mmCIF file of C-alpha atoms in Angstrom:
data_model
loop_
_atom_site.group_PDB
_atom_site.id
_atom_site.type_symbol
_atom_site.label_atom_id
_atom_site.label_comp_id
_atom_site.label_asym_id
_atom_site.label_seq_id
_atom_site.Cartn_x
_atom_site.Cartn_y
_atom_site.Cartn_z
ATOM 1 C CA MET Z 1 1.688 -6.683 -23.821
ATOM 2 C CA SER Z 2 3.855 -6.642 -21.129
ATOM 3 C CA VAL Z 3 3.348 -4.794 -18.096
ATOM 4 C CA PRO Z 4 5.495 -1.403 -17.728
ATOM 5 C CA ARG Z 5 7.601 -1.665 -15.313
ATOM 6 C CA SER Z 6 7.694 1.128 -12.650
ATOM 7 C CA VAL Z 7 10.050 3.890 -12.770
ATOM 8 C CA ALA Z 8 11.581 2.416 -9.255
ATOM 9 C CA ALA Z 9 11.966 -0.763 -10.592
ATOM 10 C CA HIS Z 10 13.775 0.371 -13.763
ATOM 11 C CA ARG Z 11 16.298 2.610 -11.942
ATOM 12 C CA GLN Z 12 17.451 -0.330 -9.458
ATOM 13 C CA ALA Z 13 17.958 -2.356 -12.560
ATOM 14 C CA VAL Z 14 20.424 0.497 -13.663
ATOM 15 C CA VAL Z 15 21.682 0.400 -10.166
ATOM 16 C CA GLU Z 16 22.759 -3.152 -10.727
ATOM 17 C CA LEU Z 17 23.800 -3.249 -14.944
ATOM 18 C CA LEU Z 18 26.294 -0.533 -13.654
ATOM 19 C CA THR Z 19 27.308 -2.309 -9.932
ATOM 20 C CA GLY Z 20 28.958 -5.167 -12.774
ATOM 21 C CA VAL Z 21 31.216 -2.107 -13.939
ATOM 22 C CA SER Z 22 34.773 -1.964 -11.915
ATOM 23 C CA ALA Z 23 34.609 1.468 -9.649
ATOM 24 C CA ASP Z 24 38.420 1.326 -10.005
ATOM 25 C CA ARG Z 25 39.846 2.765 -13.190
ATOM 26 C CA GLY Z 26 43.030 3.271 -12.058
ATOM 27 C CA LYS Z 27 43.818 7.031 -11.118
ATOM 28 C CA LEU Z 28 44.832 10.699 -12.132
ATOM 29 C CA ARG Z 29 46.475 13.138 -10.679
ATOM 30 C CA LEU Z 30 44.854 16.521 -11.240
ATOM 31 C CA PRO Z 31 45.157 20.675 -10.250
ATOM 32 C CA LEU Z 32 42.439 20.996 -7.448
ATOM 33 C CA LEU Z 33 40.281 22.671 -9.793
ATOM 34 C CA GLU Z 34 39.944 20.350 -12.075
ATOM 35 C CA ALA Z 35 38.865 17.875 -9.595
ATOM 36 C CA LEU Z 36 35.874 19.691 -9.419
ATOM 37 C CA GLY Z 37 32.804 17.255 -10.052
ATOM 38 C CA LYS Z 38 35.168 14.155 -9.023
ATOM 39 C CA ALA Z 39 35.610 10.974 -6.347
ATOM 40 C CA LEU Z 40 38.824 11.128 -4.389
ATOM 41 C CA ALA Z 41 41.420 8.283 -5.151
ATOM 42 C CA VAL Z 42 43.279 7.938 -1.659
ATOM 43 C CA ASP Z 43 42.933 9.266 1.752
ATOM 44 C CA VAL Z 44 44.496 12.452 2.207
ATOM 45 C CA TYR Z 45 46.154 13.102 5.777
ATOM 46 C CA ALA Z 46 46.701 16.754 6.504
ATOM 47 C CA PRO Z 47 50.585 17.266 6.072
ATOM 48 C CA LEU Z 48 49.903 20.191 8.767
ATOM 49 C CA SER Z 49 47.624 21.651 11.268
ATOM 50 C CA LEU Z 50 44.406 23.660 10.776
ATOM 51 C CA PRO Z 51 45.323 26.122 11.971
ATOM 52 C CA PRO Z 52 48.817 26.009 11.993
ATOM 53 C CA PHE Z 53 49.346 28.309 15.077
ATOM 54 C CA ASP Z 54 47.188 29.697 17.564
ATOM 55 C CA ASN Z 55 45.608 33.318 16.391
ATOM 56 C CA SER Z 56 43.130 36.018 17.036
ATOM 57 C CA GLN Z 57 39.438 34.995 16.713
ATOM 58 C CA MET Z 58 38.551 38.363 17.279
ATOM 59 C CA ASP Z 59 40.409 42.289 16.938
ATOM 60 C CA GLY Z 60 41.616 43.553 19.944
ATOM 61 C CA PHE Z 61 44.078 42.603 22.627
ATOM 62 C CA ALA Z 62 46.187 39.341 23.706
ATOM 63 C CA VAL Z 63 47.176 39.822 27.400
ATOM 64 C CA ARG Z 64 48.325 37.189 29.847
ATOM 65 C CA SER Z 65 44.417 36.730 31.931
ATOM 66 C CA ALA Z 66 46.569 36.370 35.302
ATOM 67 C CA ASP Z 67 47.791 40.132 34.663
ATOM 68 C CA ILE Z 68 43.783 41.135 34.578
ATOM 69 C CA PRO Z 69 42.189 40.912 38.607
ATOM 70 C CA ASP Z 70 38.601 40.650 38.374
ATOM 71 C CA GLY Z 71 37.372 44.598 38.060
ATOM 72 C CA GLY Z 72 39.526 45.112 35.480
ATOM 73 C CA ALA Z 73 43.005 46.864 35.181
ATOM 74 C CA GLU Z 74 44.946 49.076 33.446
ATOM 75 C CA LEU Z 75 47.786 47.497 31.065
ATOM 76 C CA ARG Z 76 50.557 49.341 29.151
ATOM 77 C CA VAL Z 77 50.387 48.941 24.988
ATOM 78 C CA ALA Z 78 52.869 46.651 23.553
ATOM 79 C CA GLU Z 79 54.012 46.710 20.071
ATOM 80 C CA PRO Z 80 51.142 45.936 17.665
ATOM 81 C CA VAL Z 81 50.310 42.163 15.956
ATOM 82 C CA PRO Z 82 49.397 42.523 12.473
ATOM 83 C CA ALA Z 83 48.050 39.443 10.572
ATOM 84 C CA GLY Z 84 51.137 37.590 8.631
ATOM 85 C CA ALA Z 85 53.483 38.498 11.781
ATOM 86 C CA ALA Z 86 55.405 36.795 14.127
ATOM 87 C CA PRO Z 87 55.062 38.900 17.123
ATOM 88 C CA ALA Z 88 57.702 38.553 19.678
ATOM 89 C CA ALA Z 89 56.623 37.274 23.479
ATOM 90 C CA LEU Z 90 54.225 39.691 25.163
ATOM 91 C CA LYS Z 91 55.590 40.807 28.379
ATOM 92 C CA PRO Z 92 54.036 41.178 32.442
ATOM 93 C CA GLY Z 93 51.576 43.956 32.452
ATOM 94 C CA PHE Z 94 51.672 44.542 28.348
ATOM 95 C CA ALA Z 95 48.743 43.792 25.874
ATOM 96 C CA ALA Z 96 48.922 43.610 22.508
ATOM 97 C CA PRO Z 97 46.627 45.426 20.061
ATOM 98 C CA ILE Z 98 46.231 42.097 17.852
ATOM 99 C CA MET Z 99 44.159 41.569 14.556
ATOM 100 C CA THR Z 100 42.036 38.691 13.513
ATOM 101 C CA GLY Z 101 43.221 35.669 12.138
ATOM 102 C CA ALA Z 102 47.176 36.796 13.635
ATOM 103 C CA VAL Z 103 49.764 35.030 15.746
ATOM 104 C CA ILE Z 104 48.562 35.175 19.443
ATOM 105 C CA PRO Z 105 52.302 36.240 21.284
ATOM 106 C CA GLU Z 106 53.940 33.832 23.531
ATOM 107 C CA GLY Z 107 52.695 34.371 27.241
ATOM 108 C CA ALA Z 108 49.288 35.276 25.733
ATOM 109 C CA ASP Z 109 46.376 33.127 26.339
ATOM 110 C CA ALA Z 110 43.305 35.529 26.183
ATOM 111 C CA VAL Z 111 41.846 38.593 23.726
ATOM 112 C CA VAL Z 112 39.834 40.838 25.023
ATOM 113 C CA PRO Z 113 37.516 42.035 22.158
ATOM 114 C CA ILE Z 114 38.440 45.973 21.200
ATOM 115 C CA GLU Z 115 35.068 46.820 21.913
ATOM 116 C CA LYS Z 116 35.141 45.820 25.527
ATOM 117 C CA ALA Z 117 38.350 48.244 25.405
ATOM 118 C CA THR Z 118 38.583 51.387 27.268
ATOM 119 C CA PRO Z 119 39.389 53.128 24.694
ATOM 120 C CA ASN Z 120 37.405 50.875 22.556
ATOM 121 C CA ALA Z 121 40.136 51.942 19.993
ATOM 122 C CA PHE Z 122 43.616 50.978 19.198
ATOM 123 C CA PRO Z 123 46.166 53.740 20.177
ATOM 124 C CA ASP Z 124 47.670 55.589 17.278
ATOM 125 C CA PRO Z 125 51.490 54.149 17.291
ATOM 126 C CA ALA Z 126 53.178 57.787 16.656
ATOM 127 C CA VAL Z 127 51.595 58.695 20.220
ATOM 128 C CA GLY Z 128 54.023 56.938 21.942
ATOM 129 C CA GLU Z 129 53.266 54.784 25.093
ATOM 130 C CA ALA Z 130 49.668 54.145 25.501
ATOM 131 C CA VAL Z 131 47.783 52.308 28.222
ATOM 132 C CA VAL Z 132 44.458 50.607 27.691
ATOM 133 C CA VAL Z 133 41.935 49.320 30.887
ATOM 134 C CA LEU Z 134 40.937 45.780 30.019
ATOM 135 C CA PRO Z 135 37.942 43.699 31.893
ATOM 136 C CA SER Z 136 39.453 40.599 33.208
ATOM 137 C CA VAL Z 137 39.032 37.534 30.910
ATOM 138 C CA ALA Z 138 39.004 33.585 31.211
ATOM 139 C CA PRO Z 139 42.230 31.879 29.636
ATOM 140 C CA GLY Z 140 41.689 30.958 26.279
ATOM 141 C CA THR Z 141 38.915 33.504 25.504
ATOM 142 C CA TYR Z 142 39.076 34.561 21.515
ATOM 143 C CA VAL Z 143 41.870 31.808 21.029
ATOM 144 C CA ARG Z 144 42.054 29.674 18.037
ATOM 145 C CA ASP Z 145 44.115 26.794 19.414
ATOM 146 C CA SER Z 146 45.985 25.265 16.704
ATOM 147 C CA GLY Z 147 44.730 22.016 15.072
ATOM 148 C CA SER Z 148 41.249 22.860 16.658
ATOM 149 C CA ASP Z 149 39.972 22.453 13.009
ATOM 150 C CA ILE Z 150 42.488 18.986 12.063
ATOM 151 C CA GLY Z 151 45.590 18.322 13.521
ATOM 152 C CA LYS Z 152 48.425 17.173 11.794
ATOM 153 C CA GLY Z 153 48.566 13.706 10.753
ATOM 154 C CA GLU Z 154 44.567 13.400 10.929
ATOM 155 C CA LEU Z 155 42.156 11.296 8.255
ATOM 156 C CA ALA Z 156 41.333 14.745 6.079
ATOM 157 C CA LEU Z 157 39.293 13.343 3.178
ATOM 158 C CA VAL Z 158 38.159 9.289 2.918
ATOM 159 C CA ALA Z 159 39.084 7.760 -0.182
ATOM 160 C CA GLY Z 160 35.706 8.213 -2.519
ATOM 161 C CA THR Z 161 34.492 11.598 -1.514
ATOM 162 C CA ARG Z 162 32.943 13.745 -3.729
ATOM 163 C CA MET Z 163 35.284 16.554 -4.456
ATOM 164 C CA GLY Z 164 32.959 20.097 -4.345
ATOM 165 C CA PRO Z 165 34.073 23.550 -3.166
ATOM 166 C CA ALA Z 166 34.083 23.072 0.610
ATOM 167 C CA GLN Z 167 36.718 20.071 -0.092
ATOM 168 C CA LEU Z 168 39.367 21.661 -2.392
ATOM 169 C CA GLY Z 169 38.865 24.467 -0.384
ATOM 170 C CA LEU Z 170 40.114 22.135 2.426
ATOM 171 C CA LEU Z 171 43.156 20.689 0.498
ATOM 172 C CA ALA Z 172 43.717 24.422 -0.164
ATOM 173 C CA ALA Z 173 44.170 25.238 3.323
ATOM 174 C CA LEU Z 174 46.240 22.766 4.023
ATOM 175 C CA GLY Z 175 48.936 23.699 1.331
ATOM 176 C CA LEU Z 176 48.172 21.387 -1.746
ATOM 177 C CA THR Z 177 47.539 22.149 -5.442
ATOM 178 C CA THR Z 178 47.148 18.581 -7.046
ATOM 179 C CA VAL Z 179 44.755 15.834 -5.560
ATOM 180 C CA GLU Z 180 44.547 12.023 -7.017
ATOM 181 C CA VAL Z 181 40.745 11.141 -8.060
ATOM 182 C CA ARG Z 182 39.283 8.685 -10.016
ATOM 183 C CA LYS Z 183 39.341 7.963 -13.437
ATOM 184 C CA PRO Z 184 36.442 8.858 -14.826
ATOM 185 C CA TRP Z 185 33.977 6.349 -16.739
ATOM 186 C CA ARG Z 186 33.941 6.304 -20.460
ATOM 187 C CA VAL Z 187 30.914 6.571 -21.730
ATOM 188 C CA LEU Z 188 30.245 5.939 -25.587
ATOM 189 C CA LEU Z 189 27.043 8.063 -26.809
ATOM 190 C CA VAL Z 190 25.963 7.412 -30.385
ATOM 191 C CA THR Z 191 22.783 9.571 -31.677
ATOM 192 C CA THR Z 192 20.210 7.632 -34.149
ATOM 193 C CA GLY Z 193 18.465 8.256 -36.908
ATOM 194 C CA ASP Z 194 18.667 9.129 -40.948
ATOM 195 C CA GLU Z 195 16.796 11.869 -40.235
ATOM 196 C CA VAL Z 196 19.335 13.537 -37.640
ATOM 197 C CA VAL Z 197 21.975 15.846 -38.828
ATOM 198 C CA GLU Z 198 24.883 17.512 -37.417
ATOM 199 C CA PRO Z 199 24.578 20.888 -36.172
ATOM 200 C CA GLY Z 200 26.063 23.217 -38.763
ATOM 201 C CA LYS Z 201 25.129 21.054 -42.039
ATOM 202 C CA GLU Z 202 22.635 21.548 -44.544
ATOM 203 C CA LEU Z 203 19.025 21.053 -43.214
ATOM 204 C CA THR Z 204 17.233 19.686 -46.255
ATOM 205 C CA ALA Z 205 14.131 18.426 -46.360
ATOM 206 C CA GLY Z 206 12.840 16.133 -43.998
ATOM 207 C CA LYS Z 207 15.691 16.370 -41.746
ATOM 208 C CA ILE Z 208 16.589 17.779 -38.169
ATOM 209 C CA PHE Z 209 19.375 18.330 -36.538
ATOM 210 C CA ASP Z 210 21.024 16.597 -33.017
ATOM 211 C CA SER Z 211 20.230 18.175 -30.061
ATOM 212 C CA ASN Z 212 20.210 14.823 -28.237
ATOM 213 C CA GLY Z 213 24.075 14.680 -28.613
ATOM 214 C CA THR Z 214 25.058 17.676 -27.016
ATOM 215 C CA LEU Z 215 22.324 17.332 -24.306
ATOM 216 C CA LEU Z 216 23.118 14.171 -23.241
ATOM 217 C CA GLU Z 217 26.950 14.555 -23.772
ATOM 218 C CA ALA Z 218 26.511 18.015 -21.423
ATOM 219 C CA SER Z 219 24.756 16.273 -18.674
ATOM 220 C CA MET Z 220 27.421 13.433 -18.647
ATOM 221 C CA ARG Z 221 30.180 15.549 -18.751
ATOM 222 C CA GLN Z 222 28.828 17.489 -15.697
ATOM 223 C CA ALA Z 223 28.032 13.960 -13.736
ATOM 224 C CA GLY Z 224 31.767 13.310 -13.911
ATOM 225 C CA LEU Z 225 31.897 10.993 -17.063
ATOM 226 C CA ASP Z 226 34.342 10.849 -19.725
ATOM 227 C CA VAL Z 227 32.117 10.735 -23.494
ATOM 228 C CA VAL Z 228 33.366 8.902 -26.440
ATOM 229 C CA ARG Z 229 31.111 10.296 -29.357
ATOM 230 C CA THR Z 230 31.495 8.276 -32.842
ATOM 231 C CA GLY Z 231 29.121 11.122 -35.089
ATOM 232 C CA ILE Z 232 25.537 10.420 -35.560
ATOM 233 C CA SER Z 233 24.383 6.421 -36.647
ATOM 234 C CA ASP Z 234 22.277 5.789 -39.702
ATOM 235 C CA ASP Z 235 19.028 3.476 -39.573
ATOM 236 C CA ASP Z 236 21.764 0.472 -40.752
ATOM 237 C CA PRO Z 237 21.891 -2.300 -37.951
ATOM 238 C CA SER Z 238 24.903 -4.088 -39.423
ATOM 239 C CA LYS Z 239 26.700 -0.659 -39.100
ATOM 240 C CA LEU Z 240 25.473 0.239 -35.791
ATOM 241 C CA LEU Z 241 26.465 -2.996 -33.934
ATOM 242 C CA ALA Z 242 29.637 -2.747 -35.661
ATOM 243 C CA VAL Z 243 29.875 0.866 -34.684
ATOM 244 C CA LEU Z 244 29.260 -0.220 -30.581
ATOM 245 C CA GLN Z 245 31.409 -3.604 -30.530
ATOM 246 C CA ARG Z 246 34.850 -1.131 -31.974
ATOM 247 C CA HIS Z 247 34.304 -0.211 -27.943
ATOM 248 C CA THR Z 248 33.582 -3.626 -26.748
ATOM 249 C CA GLY Z 249 36.681 -5.371 -26.881
ATOM 250 C CA PRO Z 250 39.718 -5.338 -24.885
ATOM 251 C CA ALA Z 251 41.601 -2.513 -26.456
ATOM 252 C CA GLU Z 252 42.302 0.796 -24.948
ATOM 253 C CA ASP Z 253 38.787 2.067 -27.383
ATOM 254 C CA ARG Z 254 36.503 0.083 -24.357
ATOM 255 C CA VAL Z 255 34.155 1.814 -22.557
ATOM 256 C CA ASP Z 256 32.266 1.236 -19.640
ATOM 257 C CA VAL Z 257 28.844 2.376 -20.272
ATOM 258 C CA ILE Z 258 26.924 2.842 -23.694
ATOM 259 C CA VAL Z 259 24.406 4.809 -23.886
ATOM 260 C CA THR Z 260 22.262 5.182 -27.517
ATOM 261 C CA THR Z 261 19.435 7.045 -27.940
ATOM 262 C CA GLY Z 262 16.480 6.816 -30.182
ATOM 263 C CA GLY Z 263 15.273 3.570 -32.364
ATOM 264 C CA VAL Z 264 13.703 1.863 -29.257
ATOM 265 C CA SER Z 265 9.840 1.831 -29.749
ATOM 266 C CA LYS Z 266 8.430 -0.723 -31.658
ATOM 267 C CA GLY Z 267 7.947 1.070 -34.787
ATOM 268 C CA ALA Z 268 9.624 -0.307 -38.526
ATOM 269 C CA TYR Z 269 12.685 1.144 -38.607
ATOM 270 C CA GLU Z 270 13.663 1.113 -34.948
ATOM 271 C CA VAL Z 271 17.612 0.230 -35.915
ATOM 272 C CA VAL Z 272 18.827 -0.152 -32.207
ATOM 273 C CA ARG Z 273 16.451 -2.973 -31.645
ATOM 274 C CA GLN Z 274 17.409 -4.037 -34.588
ATOM 275 C CA ALA Z 275 21.153 -3.950 -33.914
ATOM 276 C CA MET Z 276 20.462 -5.814 -30.645
ATOM 277 C CA ALA Z 277 18.423 -8.456 -31.805
ATOM 278 C CA ASN Z 278 21.562 -11.049 -30.872
ATOM 279 C CA GLN Z 279 22.429 -9.195 -27.577
ATOM 280 C CA PRO Z 280 21.380 -9.588 -24.047
ATOM 281 C CA VAL Z 281 19.258 -6.532 -24.187
ATOM 282 C CA GLU Z 282 15.531 -5.897 -23.258
ATOM 283 C CA PHE Z 283 13.242 -3.563 -24.803
ATOM 284 C CA LEU Z 284 10.542 -2.849 -22.563
ATOM 285 C CA PRO Z 285 7.978 0.377 -21.363
ATOM 286 C CA VAL Z 286 8.632 1.931 -18.367
ATOM 287 C CA ALA Z 287 5.729 3.580 -16.612
ATOM 288 C CA MET Z 288 6.771 7.243 -17.257
ATOM 289 C CA GLN Z 289 6.174 9.908 -19.307
ATOM 290 C CA PRO Z 290 8.070 11.319 -21.281
ATOM 291 C CA GLY Z 291 10.668 8.636 -21.723
ATOM 292 C CA GLY Z 292 8.593 5.542 -21.475
ATOM 293 C CA PRO Z 293 10.446 3.311 -24.181
ATOM 294 C CA GLN Z 294 13.395 1.829 -22.559
ATOM 295 C CA GLY Z 295 16.813 -0.358 -23.535
ATOM 296 C CA LEU Z 296 18.786 -2.306 -21.064
ATOM 297 C CA GLY Z 297 21.336 -5.099 -21.114
ATOM 298 C CA THR Z 298 25.005 -5.631 -22.395
ATOM 299 C CA VAL Z 299 26.698 -5.802 -25.954
ATOM 300 C CA GLU Z 300 29.549 -7.844 -25.721
ATOM 301 C CA GLY Z 301 29.477 -7.518 -21.594
ATOM 302 C CA VAL Z 302 29.792 -3.598 -21.681
ATOM 303 C CA PRO Z 303 26.509 -2.385 -20.018
ATOM 304 C CA PHE Z 304 23.871 -1.086 -22.648
ATOM 305 C CA LEU Z 305 21.264 1.649 -22.006
ATOM 306 C CA GLY Z 306 18.715 2.371 -25.036
ATOM 307 C CA PHE Z 307 16.970 6.206 -24.313
ATOM 308 C CA PRO Z 308 14.161 7.218 -26.588
ATOM 309 C CA GLY Z 309 14.805 9.543 -29.521
ATOM 310 C CA ASN Z 310 13.265 12.860 -28.539
ATOM 311 C CA PRO Z 311 15.265 15.189 -26.384
ATOM 312 C CA VAL Z 312 13.243 15.876 -23.337
ATOM 313 C CA SER Z 313 12.375 12.371 -23.212
ATOM 314 C CA CYS Z 314 16.714 11.746 -23.589
ATOM 315 C CA LEU Z 315 17.385 13.797 -20.691
ATOM 316 C CA VAL Z 316 14.432 12.926 -18.575
ATOM 317 C CA SER Z 317 16.050 9.193 -19.101
ATOM 318 C CA PHE Z 318 19.732 10.448 -18.340
ATOM 319 C CA GLU Z 319 18.173 11.985 -14.882
ATOM 320 C CA MET Z 320 15.886 9.778 -13.805
ATOM 321 C CA PHE Z 321 17.678 6.831 -14.193
ATOM 322 C CA LEU Z 322 21.483 7.035 -15.531
ATOM 323 C CA ARG Z 323 22.652 9.832 -12.627
ATOM 324 C CA PRO Z 324 20.538 8.588 -9.939
ATOM 325 C CA ALA Z 325 22.598 5.117 -10.479
ATOM 326 C CA LEU Z 326 25.881 6.980 -11.013
ATOM 327 C CA SER Z 327 25.413 8.602 -7.679
ATOM 328 C CA GLN Z 328 24.572 5.075 -5.622
ATOM 329 C CA VAL Z 329 27.427 2.846 -7.429
ATOM 330 C CA LEU Z 330 30.230 5.597 -7.513
ATOM 331 C CA GLY Z 331 29.477 8.174 -5.215
ATOM 332 C CA THR Z 332 29.100 10.850 -7.353
ATOM 333 C CA PRO Z 333 27.456 12.694 -8.892
ATOM 334 C CA ALA Z 334 25.759 14.301 -5.855
ATOM 335 C CA GLN Z 335 22.297 13.530 -5.839
ATOM 336 C CA ARG Z 336 20.103 16.524 -7.382
ATOM 337 C CA PRO Z 337 18.406 18.551 -4.277
ATOM 338 C CA VAL Z 338 15.006 17.262 -3.446
ATOM 339 C CA LEU Z 339 12.725 20.257 -2.890
ATOM 340 C CA LYS Z 340 8.771 20.646 -2.210
ATOM 341 C CA ALA Z 341 7.081 23.361 -3.948
ATOM 342 C CA ARG Z 342 3.671 24.467 -4.329
ATOM 343 C CA LEU Z 343 1.785 24.190 -7.811
ATOM 344 C CA ALA Z 344 1.185 27.518 -9.606
ATOM 345 C CA GLU Z 345 -1.792 25.961 -11.870
ATOM 346 C CA SER Z 346 -3.798 22.812 -11.889
ATOM 347 C CA LEU Z 347 -2.302 19.846 -13.801
ATOM 348 C CA THR Z 348 -3.694 16.829 -14.968
ATOM 349 C CA SER Z 349 -1.565 13.890 -15.498
ATOM 350 C CA PRO Z 350 -2.112 10.486 -17.015
ATOM 351 C CA GLU Z 351 -3.302 7.047 -14.852
ATOM 352 C CA GLY Z 352 -0.845 5.247 -14.088
ATOM 353 C CA LYS Z 353 2.163 6.837 -15.407
ATOM 354 C CA HIS Z 354 4.546 8.411 -13.387
ATOM 355 C CA GLN Z 355 4.946 11.895 -15.039
ATOM 356 C CA VAL Z 356 7.846 14.062 -15.303
ATOM 357 C CA ARG Z 357 7.307 18.186 -16.259
ATOM 358 C CA ARG Z 358 9.496 21.213 -16.525
ATOM 359 C CA GLY Z 359 9.279 23.820 -14.658
ATOM 360 C CA THR Z 360 10.525 27.012 -13.291
ATOM 361 C CA MET Z 361 10.941 27.077 -9.245
ATOM 362 C CA GLY Z 362 10.298 30.566 -8.254
ATOM 363 C CA ALA Z 363 12.091 32.561 -4.736
ATOM 364 C CA ASP Z 364 7.998 32.084 -3.044
ATOM 365 C CA GLY Z 365 8.435 28.490 -3.090
ATOM 366 C CA THR Z 366 6.162 27.870 -5.946
ATOM 367 C CA VAL Z 367 6.670 26.062 -9.262
ATOM 368 C CA ARG Z 368 5.558 26.974 -12.971
ATOM 369 C CA MET Z 369 5.226 24.598 -15.589
ATOM 370 C CA GLU Z 370 7.558 25.017 -18.543
ATOM 371 C CA GLY Z 371 5.232 23.576 -22.054
ATOM 372 C CA GLY Z 372 3.653 20.687 -22.432
ATOM 373 C CA ALA Z 373 3.910 17.458 -21.215
ATOM 374 C CA GLY Z 374 5.276 16.828 -24.946
ATOM 375 C CA SER Z 375 8.715 15.452 -25.420
ATOM 376 C CA HIS Z 376 10.033 17.680 -28.336
ATOM 377 C CA LEU Z 377 9.972 20.442 -26.306
ATOM 378 C CA VAL Z 378 13.537 21.835 -26.222
ATOM 379 C CA HIS Z 379 13.109 25.684 -25.809
ATOM 380 C CA ALA Z 380 10.624 25.059 -23.063
ATOM 381 C CA LEU Z 381 13.512 22.323 -21.342
ATOM 382 C CA ALA Z 382 16.034 25.479 -21.541
ATOM 383 C CA ARG Z 383 14.060 27.092 -19.882
ATOM 384 C CA ALA Z 384 13.251 25.281 -16.944
ATOM 385 C CA ASN Z 385 15.388 24.646 -13.677
ATOM 386 C CA ALA Z 386 13.043 22.081 -12.309
ATOM 387 C CA LEU Z 387 11.696 18.275 -13.033
ATOM 388 C CA VAL Z 388 8.299 18.366 -11.595
ATOM 389 C CA GLN Z 389 7.456 14.744 -10.003
ATOM 390 C CA ILE Z 390 4.221 13.549 -10.561
ATOM 391 C CA PRO Z 391 3.417 10.035 -9.390
ATOM 392 C CA GLY Z 392 1.585 7.194 -11.207
ATOM 393 C CA ASP Z 393 -1.166 7.246 -9.010
ATOM 394 C CA VAL Z 394 -2.168 10.937 -9.311
ATOM 395 C CA THR Z 395 -4.383 12.365 -12.099
ATOM 396 C CA GLU Z 396 -5.157 16.009 -10.675
ATOM 397 C CA LEU Z 397 -3.804 18.350 -9.083
ATOM 398 C CA ALA Z 398 -4.857 22.274 -8.081
ATOM 399 C CA GLU Z 399 -3.517 24.763 -8.349
ATOM 400 C CA GLY Z 400 -1.760 25.472 -4.645
ATOM 401 C CA ASP Z 401 -0.650 21.329 -4.630
ATOM 402 C CA GLU Z 402 2.238 20.379 -3.205
ATOM 403 C CA VAL Z 403 4.661 18.774 -5.150
ATOM 404 C CA GLU Z 404 8.476 16.989 -4.880
ATOM 405 C CA VAL Z 405 10.500 18.876 -7.508
ATOM 406 C CA TRP Z 406 14.346 17.866 -8.772
ATOM 407 C CA MET Z 407 16.341 21.546 -8.578
ATOM 408 C CA LEU Z 408 18.513 20.998 -11.975
#
């Protein structure tokens, strides 16, 4: 009987398997929002400076600092400068009402906030000439210099950067509408089992609807992968192998990774194990619950991962092995946020197995278990927002004990 592999060792084995896949599948030019979550394919240099002009950091008065000696001075009020306007140059002895983000007039070198002015309100333009008393101010006060964020021609984003909201916002601020991203890896996802039928079809005796396909495809797409589905494979090993081999050739149908669900345990009808009999694929136990049985290897040179058939086992396998490996190898998707939480209840865990429980993390920093340890509890999984990590050397935890959680 083989000794179960640790979670960390199996994750590293998945990383090593995927490292052999070319990360460069070419480039795609996409509209900014369609690039969300994808990896930047090229370095991006700023086509303009940000900000593109000197502008005001405050609502106040744009002034020549030399016009205001220590102790303050009374200045005449010039034409106001709203945001988006091209102002006239500021004459000596004048102060221009200016809005946040508006262009600093030529000649002005500082802004006095409105609350420091006397009177501390902008004059009504209909009144005619007005004056304002302002305190002295140092040059550059409340002025955002052109290029203080990034200068024209500077490196804005480096190739490989994961495109999140902040990165896409920067590109939009630079006036870009599209961006070149790496073509995502193509993953062949095959669910197996004579007992499994597609949702929407008739559910006869002994049959169950396939949730694994939807569960894993959604997870993979969320991780930035291009998913290929072939329908549900029955328990004929030769048919399953033919399906996989159709996507391992040199043609456009070739995928980068193959993932199957089900058929990896030691039962009499484990179709994936049977289909892989002549392939360099290893089936082994991992010291994890759920998701202990795992398959790992290659099919005609294409990396292969065999996940268990129970829905929760599928998701846990993806989250514990494939998703982190993608993050390490490709730089995307972003790793799950890892937090510390206090248990809302006591629990037990089997010795020697890293248990992954589903839970709901509350605003008060406590985590409540959703359902039991069973790998079939899809409803409990749907209620959860976190995976609770219980190491293999821990068998009992009390209410209030601290645990590590991965936020989903």
